[in-house]
């Protein structure tokens, strides 16, 4: 199991076992590089910890513990986390600022505790069966256990999720017998009787439903203070740290704050593309020059089937976010220079930066128009618009928008995120797969999330839903797998939970109006960053995939679950995302077929 995770921790490994529990760990050394900080780590009470991630405020927590009479033998955040749990139990989770997935064995109580950070930055998969419970950071480690591998079957509901969204919704995995612990949850497993309890320890909806903060100068200052402190904490490291800089608003803000805190150590990295509509290196260079920090431009290589095979083997599941390719290549090349990198991930989710939030506003207007008029416009667009195959071209946006014109606001917001419509899905799904799904609709997960914030402004409802779906199951999965495949740790200041809670309580006027998005961020950065960054439109970090364009699925799946006769027409519509989805699904089905033939989950 630990060998399967060697890429996540190339600097060391360790195992610990007794007659009931076995724990293994792979280490990426970032804080306290000495062997004393190795894991599994045993505490004074005999508790044993394996931990993936970083506790950014560990120095402050350690000082408090020392003032209470505790002593430490390492300078690591691992030992601080272990001591906190021994003293406070699950209540210590509220004290942590960080990203984490960890397991702790409490022999005195006969319990294994599993916990995951508030937003799901670090993964945690588990399987429970008659033989006990197993957990790991990635599915491939669980597949090293014969009793889990022998019972691994594809989850049809997960396939429905993927065809709709390009990713799988928590708590599902691609396999029926393997689940994901949701973000902001911890679980307790009793090794004596096999009982399992799961608890949610942080509820973001409470902040969205709380009274709104005013939008004034003092609030802007509080926002800037929180963001600056989030960057400051994430610069803590005993190894070199870099900044991923695209030249967009979010990464530029992180780079500017980092340079203000420690300009001499700030190094930036970006990836360049030959295709002009995708290349952002000129914008990144302009920001780096403005801030006076060095920028290394890393060249993107064309996507090919070998890269697809490699990436699907890293994710272990069907996954169709095209940006995983340049994200991995950026991490792979940056790893030659640094071990840790800060990113701008999360700003769009907390401050309404995506075009879909604009689409929600436009949808309020077009819903009032006669359905016949909008239906006619949709048919006209499908007939007349020709694909331009540029980075998220306007022809693609128009088609997506018109597809949701007759839906409820909640369904329309969901539809902006979909890859295949329900009708297209059923053309791809074989009769047996349709029957196995038993009428399941992935929108159910979105509807349940919308219900938790009923009564909030619809923009805030959408931000909450996207945090619980798109962010947790796409953005952060991509970020984790692409970075860990390169043995590089990435940190996201905008996803500091204090900042997430604060922005959840901001009024809509601080996030979006008729002209601007991410308003409060632009306001606090207007005297720090150049005007061209402020005026630049949201671009996203996608990759050209024409070299991988598939018009049909290459593999029928188990028992003919998928229809290979359904073909996409690249002349009628921009099939970038649909074809990439088919390429990734086909690669994963081939991986699964080899697994069934050999019994080994490997590339």
XYZ file of C-alpha atoms in Angstrom:
603
model
C 0.000 0.000 0.000
C 2.744 2.491 0.840
C 4.653 1.591 -2.327
C 1.566 2.525 -4.352
C 1.762 5.995 -2.780
C 5.509 6.553 -3.207
C 4.909 9.571 -5.471
C 3.062 11.331 -2.632
C 6.045 10.905 -0.311
C 9.408 10.158 -1.925
C 11.476 11.256 1.086
C 10.730 8.424 3.478
C 8.401 5.655 4.527
C 7.345 3.981 7.725
C 5.043 1.263 9.061
C 3.639 0.467 12.468
C 1.481 -2.499 13.443
C 0.099 -4.484 16.335
C -2.289 -7.413 16.412
C -5.280 -5.276 15.380
C -4.054 -2.310 13.329
C -1.447 -1.628 10.653
C -0.495 1.938 9.693
C 1.751 3.012 6.833
C 3.029 6.397 5.657
C 5.004 7.969 2.810
C 6.711 11.244 3.651
C 7.239 14.412 1.633
C 9.564 16.362 3.930
C 8.507 20.005 4.237
C 8.521 20.875 7.967
C 11.321 19.502 10.217
C 13.340 17.472 7.720
C 14.933 15.287 10.405
C 14.139 11.608 10.927
C 12.640 12.482 14.316
C 9.573 13.831 12.473
C 8.977 10.597 10.551
C 5.634 8.793 10.675
C 3.787 6.847 11.951
C 4.354 8.922 15.085
C 3.588 7.657 18.604
C 2.409 10.041 21.326
C 2.947 9.944 25.113
C -0.388 8.191 25.648
C 0.431 5.556 23.037
C -1.780 7.010 20.280
C -0.330 6.475 16.775
C -0.771 9.021 13.966
C -0.382 9.023 10.187
C -0.962 12.451 8.671
C -0.997 13.920 5.159
C -0.973 17.706 4.783
C 0.132 20.748 6.747
C -1.057 22.506 9.914
C -0.076 26.073 9.073
C -0.626 27.516 12.560
C 1.312 24.750 14.335
C 3.810 27.192 15.858
C 1.079 29.155 17.612
C -0.615 25.939 18.760
C 2.694 24.559 19.993
C 3.383 27.709 22.031
C -0.001 27.351 23.756
C 0.703 23.698 24.523
C 4.161 24.478 25.892
C 2.722 27.169 28.157
C 0.440 24.438 29.524
C 3.466 22.267 30.383
C 3.803 20.078 27.286
C 7.223 19.229 25.869
C 8.165 18.351 22.281
C 10.977 16.316 20.776
C 10.550 17.536 17.167
C 9.884 20.807 15.342
C 7.113 19.233 13.266
C 3.433 20.047 12.863
C 2.753 16.291 13.085
C 3.749 16.152 16.745
C 1.618 19.211 17.522
C -1.418 17.585 15.874
C -0.825 14.330 17.749
C -0.569 16.109 21.121
C -3.674 18.198 20.409
C -5.694 15.084 19.636
C -4.464 13.290 22.767
C -5.579 16.261 24.893
C -8.725 17.476 23.133
C -9.882 14.629 20.881
C -12.042 15.647 17.904
C -12.510 19.130 19.378
C -8.962 19.959 18.269
C -10.177 20.065 14.646
C -11.679 23.509 15.261
C -8.209 24.790 16.271
C -6.480 23.790 13.037
C -5.682 26.090 10.135
C -4.507 23.807 7.383
C -5.097 21.044 4.895
C -5.134 17.510 6.192
C -6.282 13.944 6.070
C -5.142 11.852 9.001
C -5.792 8.664 10.933
C -5.141 8.083 14.613
C -5.169 4.743 16.436
C -6.304 4.975 20.049
C -5.475 1.551 21.518
C -6.954 2.403 24.911
C -10.392 2.907 23.385
C -9.976 0.442 20.532
C -10.863 3.159 17.997
C -9.416 4.381 14.719
C -10.232 8.021 14.002
C -10.204 9.427 10.469
C -10.459 13.161 9.736
C -10.426 15.389 6.673
C -9.952 19.160 6.380
C -12.856 21.564 6.091
C -12.790 22.010 2.310
C -11.382 18.668 1.198
C -7.931 19.714 0.039
C -6.461 16.357 1.034
C -8.177 13.085 -0.002
C -9.245 10.171 2.175
C -10.746 6.964 0.744
C -11.964 4.057 2.840
C -13.514 0.622 2.523
C -15.499 -1.285 5.160
C -16.349 -4.967 4.821
C -16.551 -8.181 6.847
C -12.751 -8.224 7.192
C -12.524 -4.778 8.795
C -11.774 -1.270 7.583
C -9.007 0.101 5.369
C -8.213 3.669 4.321
C -5.727 5.473 2.081
C -5.022 8.752 0.314
C -5.650 7.157 -3.086
C -7.662 4.238 -4.442
C -4.559 2.504 -5.818
C -3.305 1.864 -2.264
C -6.587 0.174 -1.302
C -6.376 -1.964 -4.436
C -3.161 -3.439 -3.036
C -5.363 -5.358 -0.569
C -6.604 -8.571 -2.245
C -9.909 -8.669 -0.381
C -10.754 -5.171 -1.608
C -9.492 -5.708 -5.144
C -11.426 -8.963 -5.513
C -14.712 -7.158 -4.810
C -14.052 -4.000 -6.826
C -16.985 -3.299 -9.134
C -17.734 -0.105 -11.014
C -20.398 2.039 -9.374
C -23.028 2.857 -12.040
C -24.073 6.015 -10.170
C -20.494 7.246 -10.318
C -20.542 6.733 -14.101
C -23.709 8.821 -14.276
C -21.969 11.567 -12.276
C -19.006 11.499 -14.625
C -20.998 11.709 -17.840
C -22.943 14.657 -16.473
C -20.141 16.586 -14.789
C -16.762 15.168 -15.759
C -16.107 14.137 -12.143
C -17.623 11.948 -9.396
C -19.570 13.386 -6.479
C -18.601 12.657 -2.849
C -19.041 10.293 -1.028
C -18.943 7.997 -4.073
C -15.809 6.725 -5.774
C -15.672 4.879 -9.077
C -16.095 1.624 -7.114
C -19.110 0.355 -5.187
C -17.037 -0.848 -2.230
C -14.862 2.267 -1.815
C -16.089 5.624 -0.470
C -14.659 9.070 0.177
C -14.847 10.703 3.582
C -16.544 14.067 2.896
C -14.732 17.299 3.615
C -15.234 18.720 7.133
C -16.002 15.259 8.556
C -14.350 12.853 10.935
C -15.197 9.205 11.489
C -14.724 6.734 14.318
C -14.225 3.007 13.681
C -14.459 0.521 16.553
C -12.074 -2.362 15.827
C -13.777 -4.571 18.438
C -17.284 -4.627 16.952
C -16.871 -2.974 13.539
C -19.186 -0.040 14.317
C -18.732 3.142 12.294
C -19.844 6.679 13.086
C -19.329 9.762 10.933
C -19.636 13.384 12.114
C -19.612 16.779 10.412
C -17.508 19.193 12.472
C -17.788 22.373 10.330
C -20.918 23.729 8.631
C -20.202 26.410 6.083
C -23.929 26.980 5.517
C -24.174 28.623 8.947
C -21.951 31.439 7.698
C -23.936 31.915 4.488
C -27.134 32.134 6.548
C -25.729 34.532 9.154
C -26.379 38.328 9.071
C -24.484 40.149 6.311
C -21.411 42.191 7.102
C -21.380 45.787 5.874
C -19.469 46.573 2.689
C -17.185 49.418 3.729
C -13.540 50.401 4.148
C -13.151 48.549 7.454
C -14.439 45.319 5.928
C -12.021 45.703 3.024
C -9.184 46.071 5.525
C -10.309 42.977 7.425
C -10.401 41.017 4.168
C -6.874 42.131 3.274
C -5.614 41.282 6.766
C -7.075 37.769 6.549
C -5.667 37.168 3.076
C -2.239 38.461 4.074
C -2.159 36.235 7.147
C -3.249 33.257 5.041
C -0.314 33.851 2.673
C 2.082 34.428 5.592
C 1.207 31.112 7.211
C 1.533 29.249 3.911
C 5.033 30.574 3.308
C 6.232 28.587 6.343
C 8.497 25.816 5.147
C 11.905 24.244 5.632
C 12.201 23.734 1.850
C 12.012 26.191 -1.108
C 8.595 27.738 -1.843
C 7.346 29.170 -5.148
C 4.239 30.899 -6.532
C 2.187 29.650 -9.481
C 1.526 32.859 -11.429
C -0.839 32.992 -14.422
C -1.122 36.776 -14.576
C -4.765 36.596 -13.548
C -6.248 38.406 -10.583
C -6.064 35.556 -8.061
C -2.514 34.296 -8.492
C -1.256 37.875 -8.959
C -2.758 38.866 -5.599
C -1.035 35.929 -3.883
C 2.277 36.780 -5.580
C 1.994 40.445 -4.623
C 1.314 39.683 -0.955
C 4.107 37.077 -0.843
C 6.528 39.580 -2.389
C 5.480 42.152 0.199
C 6.221 39.704 3.009
C 9.496 38.276 1.667
C 10.479 39.610 -1.748
C 13.947 38.086 -1.728
C 12.546 34.546 -1.493
C 9.584 34.937 -3.867
C 9.954 32.974 -7.100
C 7.133 32.607 -9.634
C 6.385 29.929 -12.220
C 3.952 29.673 -15.118
C 3.396 27.415 -18.106
C 3.373 28.673 -21.695
C 1.347 27.440 -24.665
C 1.989 27.756 -28.397
C -1.753 28.279 -28.970
C -2.240 32.024 -28.389
C -5.755 31.832 -26.909
C -4.423 29.533 -24.166
C -1.094 31.221 -23.454
C -0.939 33.426 -20.357
C 2.816 33.735 -19.986
C 2.918 37.322 -21.317
C 0.455 38.365 -18.586
C 2.413 36.519 -15.925
C 5.646 38.192 -17.056
C 4.045 41.618 -16.853
C 2.947 40.993 -13.259
C 6.345 39.557 -12.289
C 8.089 42.610 -13.777
C 5.721 44.921 -11.913
C 6.404 43.158 -8.613
C 10.126 42.810 -9.282
C 10.207 39.027 -8.794
C 11.791 36.368 -11.033
C 9.469 34.311 -13.274
C 10.305 30.950 -14.820
C 8.164 30.142 -17.871
C 7.811 26.397 -18.271
C 6.929 25.121 -21.734
C 3.811 22.984 -22.104
C 4.174 19.862 -24.206
C 1.304 18.729 -26.461
C -1.177 16.381 -24.853
C -1.076 12.808 -26.083
C -2.497 9.401 -25.202
C 0.513 8.570 -23.018
C -0.154 11.643 -20.837
C -3.839 10.714 -20.646
C -2.951 7.187 -19.511
C -0.548 8.525 -16.895
C -2.996 11.061 -15.466
C -5.931 8.665 -15.298
C -3.615 6.316 -13.398
C -2.919 9.089 -10.919
C -6.573 9.966 -10.338
C -7.683 6.280 -10.326
C -11.122 7.377 -11.515
C -12.681 8.917 -14.646
C -11.860 12.624 -14.486
C -12.332 15.133 -17.296
C -11.006 18.536 -16.264
C -8.763 19.540 -19.185
C -6.675 21.745 -16.899
C -5.253 18.691 -15.148
C -2.757 18.366 -18.024
C -1.091 21.806 -17.790
C -1.462 21.689 -13.997
C 0.556 18.471 -13.852
C 3.173 19.741 -16.300
C 3.502 22.961 -14.294
C 3.989 20.974 -11.097
C 6.389 18.536 -12.752
C 8.652 21.314 -14.002
C 8.365 23.499 -10.909
C 9.430 20.527 -8.764
C 12.916 20.903 -10.235
C 13.150 24.242 -8.408
C 10.841 24.107 -5.357
C 9.028 21.590 -3.129
C 6.070 23.819 -2.199
C 4.031 26.255 -4.314
C 1.244 28.711 -3.526
C -1.721 29.013 -5.905
C -4.723 31.258 -6.472
C -7.197 28.366 -6.270
C -10.447 29.076 -4.463
C -10.915 32.792 -5.155
C -13.530 32.165 -7.832
C -15.572 29.961 -5.502
C -15.593 32.377 -2.566
C -15.882 35.649 -4.538
C -18.057 34.717 -7.553
C -15.384 34.772 -10.243
C -16.791 32.262 -12.725
C -18.879 33.231 -15.798
C -21.583 30.871 -14.529
C -22.529 33.441 -11.888
C -23.105 35.965 -14.658
C -25.170 33.334 -16.449
C -27.343 32.986 -13.335
C -28.086 36.727 -13.479
C -28.937 36.634 -17.193
C -31.106 33.588 -16.592
C -33.416 35.619 -14.351
C -34.227 37.793 -17.371
C -34.584 35.177 -20.102
C -36.848 33.001 -17.955
C -39.495 35.687 -18.343
C -39.434 35.411 -22.117
C -41.815 32.993 -23.893
C -40.394 29.490 -24.063
C -41.121 29.380 -27.775
C -38.885 32.388 -28.375
C -36.002 30.962 -26.340
C -36.439 27.523 -27.868
C -36.228 29.072 -31.309
C -33.060 30.938 -30.384
C -31.539 27.712 -29.062
C -32.346 25.834 -32.263
C -30.987 28.722 -34.324
C -27.747 28.764 -32.330
C -27.298 25.017 -32.717
C -27.861 25.312 -36.466
C -25.920 28.475 -37.249
C -23.066 28.732 -34.738
C -19.889 27.085 -35.938
C -17.268 25.970 -33.413
C -14.191 28.184 -33.141
C -12.173 25.828 -30.896
C -10.719 28.642 -28.870
C -10.350 28.664 -25.102
C -13.969 28.462 -23.834
C -15.204 30.218 -26.988
C -18.335 32.367 -26.993
C -20.069 29.852 -29.283
C -19.695 27.218 -26.545
C -20.943 29.633 -23.868
C -24.012 30.595 -25.925
C -24.975 26.957 -26.479
C -24.533 26.119 -22.794
C -26.570 29.123 -21.702
C -29.459 28.542 -24.082
C -29.598 24.890 -23.062
C -30.718 25.925 -19.580
C -33.135 28.719 -20.488
C -36.327 26.867 -19.458
C -34.979 25.368 -16.229
C -35.384 26.478 -12.627
C -32.547 28.676 -11.303
C -31.083 25.688 -9.413
C -31.269 23.355 -12.410
C -29.893 26.023 -14.721
C -26.892 26.593 -12.453
C -26.284 22.842 -12.504
C -26.620 22.758 -16.300
C -23.881 25.381 -16.781
C -21.495 22.816 -15.243
C -22.600 19.755 -17.234
C -20.675 18.137 -20.075
C -23.354 15.855 -21.546
C -27.056 16.655 -21.252
C -29.407 13.991 -19.908
C -30.485 13.148 -23.465
C -26.871 12.834 -24.616
C -26.042 10.714 -21.567
C -28.748 8.205 -22.409
C -27.406 7.947 -25.954
C -24.025 7.021 -24.476
C -25.298 4.703 -21.761
C -26.206 1.128 -22.627
C -29.522 -0.335 -21.467
C -27.895 -2.272 -18.601
C -26.169 0.834 -17.229
C -29.430 2.786 -17.430
C -31.212 0.047 -15.477
C -28.418 -0.099 -12.895
C -28.760 3.649 -12.238
C -32.429 3.152 -11.262
C -33.426 6.676 -12.232
C -30.545 8.335 -10.350
C -29.951 11.995 -11.234
C -26.689 13.713 -10.135
C -28.672 16.933 -9.718
C -30.039 15.416 -6.486
C -26.730 16.195 -4.741
C -26.935 19.813 -5.920
C -30.576 20.090 -4.833
C -29.690 18.843 -1.350
C -26.911 21.441 -1.098
C -29.213 24.231 -2.313
C -31.723 23.213 0.371
C -29.122 23.744 3.119
C -28.842 27.442 2.278
C -32.452 28.130 1.382
C -33.241 31.715 2.282
C -29.816 33.074 1.307
C -29.318 35.218 -1.787
C -29.171 32.981 -4.882
C -25.584 34.017 -5.598
C -24.571 32.870 -2.110
C -26.552 29.671 -2.570
C -24.621 28.998 -5.786
C -21.268 29.697 -4.121
C -22.088 27.268 -1.317
C -23.230 24.554 -3.753
C -20.116 24.952 -5.893
C -17.895 24.707 -2.807
C -19.540 21.410 -1.850
C -19.430 19.947 -5.383
C -17.249 21.575 -8.049
C -14.519 22.700 -5.631
C -14.385 19.542 -3.497
C -14.726 16.973 -6.271
C -13.080 18.643 -9.282
C -10.793 21.592 -8.504
C -9.187 20.147 -5.384
C -8.972 16.604 -6.795
C -7.139 18.001 -9.810
C -4.843 20.115 -7.633
C -3.980 17.268 -5.275
C -3.367 14.534 -7.857
C -1.495 16.752 -10.320
C 0.819 18.078 -7.598
C 1.342 14.805 -5.750
C 2.101 13.010 -9.018
C 5.085 15.377 -9.197
C 5.822 15.074 -5.440
C 5.136 18.771 -4.945
C 2.935 20.323 -2.255
C 0.580 23.134 -3.226
C -1.084 25.561 -0.820
C -4.131 27.765 -1.434
C -4.366 30.937 0.691
C -7.863 31.780 -0.585
C -9.087 28.513 0.944
C -8.007 29.418 4.448
C -11.210 28.578 6.325
C -11.173 31.905 8.152
C -11.286 33.722 4.817
C -13.949 31.332 3.476
C -16.159 32.010 6.514
C -15.583 35.757 6.213
C -16.480 35.950 2.521
C -19.565 33.789 3.103
C -20.869 36.602 5.331
C -20.116 39.380 2.832
C -22.993 41.044 0.975
C -23.408 40.404 -2.737
C -22.184 43.949 -3.415
C -18.689 42.901 -2.240
C -18.611 40.014 -4.705
C -20.400 40.891 -7.946
C -22.408 43.633 -9.629
C -23.409 44.415 -13.219
C -19.832 45.326 -14.175
C -17.389 43.518 -11.911
C -16.752 40.208 -10.169
C -14.514 39.543 -7.145
C -15.113 43.173 -6.230
C -13.550 43.230 -2.766
C -10.361 41.555 -4.015
C -10.009 44.098 -6.809
C -10.659 46.948 -4.397
C -7.906 45.917 -1.961
C -5.414 45.197 -4.762
C -6.053 48.272 -6.951
C -3.013 50.169 -5.641
C -0.783 47.095 -5.643
C -1.338 45.465 -9.038
C -1.295 47.092 -12.511
C -4.550 48.190 -14.159
C -4.224 45.548 -16.893
C -4.625 42.821 -14.258
C -7.712 44.535 -12.830
C -9.351 44.870 -16.238
C -8.433 41.434 -17.538
C -11.330 39.031 -18.028
C -11.503 35.657 -16.342
C -9.532 33.205 -18.502
C -9.288 29.938 -16.582
C -6.454 27.434 -16.855
C -7.488 25.045 -19.606
C -5.423 23.149 -22.130
C -5.844 22.660 -25.883
C -7.065 19.112 -26.534
C -7.509 18.992 -30.304
C -4.722 16.415 -30.526
C -6.845 14.152 -28.304
C -10.167 14.755 -29.977
C -12.366 11.662 -29.787
C -15.728 11.533 -31.538
C -16.752 8.209 -29.996
C -15.975 6.175 -26.863
C -13.129 3.730 -27.463
C -14.259 1.076 -24.976
C -17.698 -0.475 -24.276
C -17.044 -0.970 -20.563
C -18.152 -3.993 -18.520
C -21.169 -5.860 -19.905
C -21.564 -3.320 -22.701
C -22.416 -0.478 -20.329
C -21.526 2.171 -22.918
C -22.684 2.766 -26.483
C -19.789 3.103 -28.910
C -22.042 3.917 -31.865
C -22.845 7.424 -30.598
C -20.569 9.883 -32.411
C -19.885 13.566 -31.780
C -19.864 15.992 -34.712
C -16.908 18.374 -34.391
C -18.221 20.526 -37.254
C -21.561 21.224 -35.566
C -20.396 22.126 -32.036
C -17.261 22.623 -29.975
C -16.698 19.087 -28.677
C -13.576 19.951 -26.652
C -14.967 18.928 -23.266
C -17.116 16.075 -24.519
C -14.279 14.524 -26.512
C -11.842 14.913 -23.628
C -14.383 13.212 -21.364
C -14.617 10.306 -23.795
C -10.822 10.076 -23.994
C -10.458 9.966 -20.211
C -13.323 7.507 -19.756
C -11.925 5.222 -22.454
C -8.469 5.291 -20.839
C -9.950 4.486 -17.426
C -12.055 1.603 -18.801
C -8.923 0.130 -20.377
C -7.182 0.419 -17.007
C -10.124 -1.333 -15.349
C -10.099 -4.100 -17.971
C -6.405 -4.784 -17.346
C -7.180 -4.870 -13.638
C -9.881 -7.506 -14.154
C -7.501 -9.576 -16.253
C -4.486 -9.376 -13.940
C -5.911 -8.588 -10.509
C -3.476 -5.666 -10.188
C -4.455 -1.990 -10.295
C -1.562 -0.407 -12.139
C -0.657 1.454 -15.307
